[in-house]
C-alpha atoms as one frame of an Amber mdcrd trajectory, in Angstrom:
protein
   0.000   0.000   0.000   2.912   2.310   0.717   4.140   1.881  -2.869   0.698
   2.673  -4.246   0.519   5.988  -2.374   4.076   6.808  -3.427   3.122   6.135
  -7.052   0.062   8.409  -6.830   2.088  11.240  -5.298   4.776  10.817  -7.947
   2.168  10.986 -10.735   0.757  14.197  -9.274   4.188  15.789  -9.195   5.116
  15.031 -12.814   1.751  15.481 -14.541   0.209  18.699 -15.812  -3.220  19.124
 -14.307  -5.625  21.658 -15.765  -8.831  22.608 -14.002 -12.144  22.986 -15.718
 -13.366  26.551 -16.148 -16.899  27.109 -14.956 -18.981  29.534 -16.973 -21.770
  30.029 -14.486 -24.118  27.376 -15.775 -25.357  24.139 -14.331 -28.181  21.837
 -15.252 -28.819  18.596 -17.044 -26.892  19.577 -20.184 -23.816  20.766 -18.301
 -21.143  18.082 -18.072 -19.739  16.387 -16.039 -22.008  16.799 -13.010 -25.467
  17.518 -14.464 -26.440  19.062 -11.148 -29.330  21.479 -10.769 -29.389  24.472
  -8.429 -32.039  24.820  -5.758 -35.060  26.832  -6.826 -35.004  30.598  -6.190
 -31.216  30.679  -6.742 -29.448  33.561  -8.505 -25.780  33.349  -9.530 -23.898
  36.347 -10.922 -20.208  36.254 -11.717 -17.346  36.618 -14.125 -13.863  35.377
 -14.871 -10.747  36.101 -16.883  -8.607  33.504 -18.654  -4.995  34.464 -19.305
  -3.826  32.585 -22.404  -0.179  33.354 -21.592  -0.295  30.417 -19.197  -0.651
  27.841 -21.962   0.588  29.623 -25.081   1.179  27.424 -28.103   3.055  28.078
 -31.365   0.233  30.204 -32.788   0.241  32.644 -29.878   4.057  32.721 -29.721
   4.166  33.854 -33.369   2.145  36.958 -32.446   4.225  38.665 -29.751   2.256
  41.916 -29.940  -0.884  40.021 -29.066  -1.658  39.746 -25.366  -4.656  37.429
 -25.300  -7.193  37.588 -22.546 -10.664  36.117 -22.589 -13.298  37.530 -20.268
 -16.729  36.217 -19.518 -19.616  37.153 -17.301 -22.791  35.299 -16.516 -26.191
  35.499 -14.911 -27.968  32.319 -13.883 -31.466  32.221 -12.363 -33.245  29.085
 -11.187 -36.921  29.928 -10.778 -38.322  26.439 -10.276 -36.692  23.054  -9.596
 -37.196  22.222 -13.281 -36.384  25.615 -14.900 -32.988  27.287 -15.048 -32.286
  30.379 -17.171 -28.677  31.318 -17.922 -26.977  34.110 -19.855 -23.254  33.932
 -20.604 -21.218  36.454 -22.586 -17.624  35.741 -23.629 -15.400  38.647 -24.700
 -12.375  37.807 -26.861  -9.675  40.211 -28.066  -8.894  39.403 -31.708  -5.650
  39.851 -33.647  -5.630  42.912 -35.946  -5.710  41.880 -39.612  -6.550  38.258
 -38.851  -8.842  36.226 -41.070  -9.805  34.043 -38.115 -11.155  36.783 -35.835
 -13.994  39.058 -36.987 -13.031  42.703 -37.522 -15.293  43.762 -34.626 -12.937
  42.025 -32.152  -9.638  43.492 -33.379  -7.788  45.160 -30.533 -10.813  45.413
 -28.276
């Protein structure tokens, strides 16, 4: 048993572990938990994701680009069977890119 615990600790030390970002929604369609909030629950929040943490070759090729993704959400559970959620994600696009729409360039 001592070797098993040592193996688990060793795996945790050498493995990259990424957490799941929550976007303020729950419910039957939300994986992996499919949990529902209690009725008469209101959740308001927001988050920021810094892409510099896990930059790949695409982001490294664009040094002038400092990517951040913001989101905010409002989630209201009126009844045990009804949950209404609004999520807005704000992305800053690269100027002159064909991938990002022109409305997101530098904003």
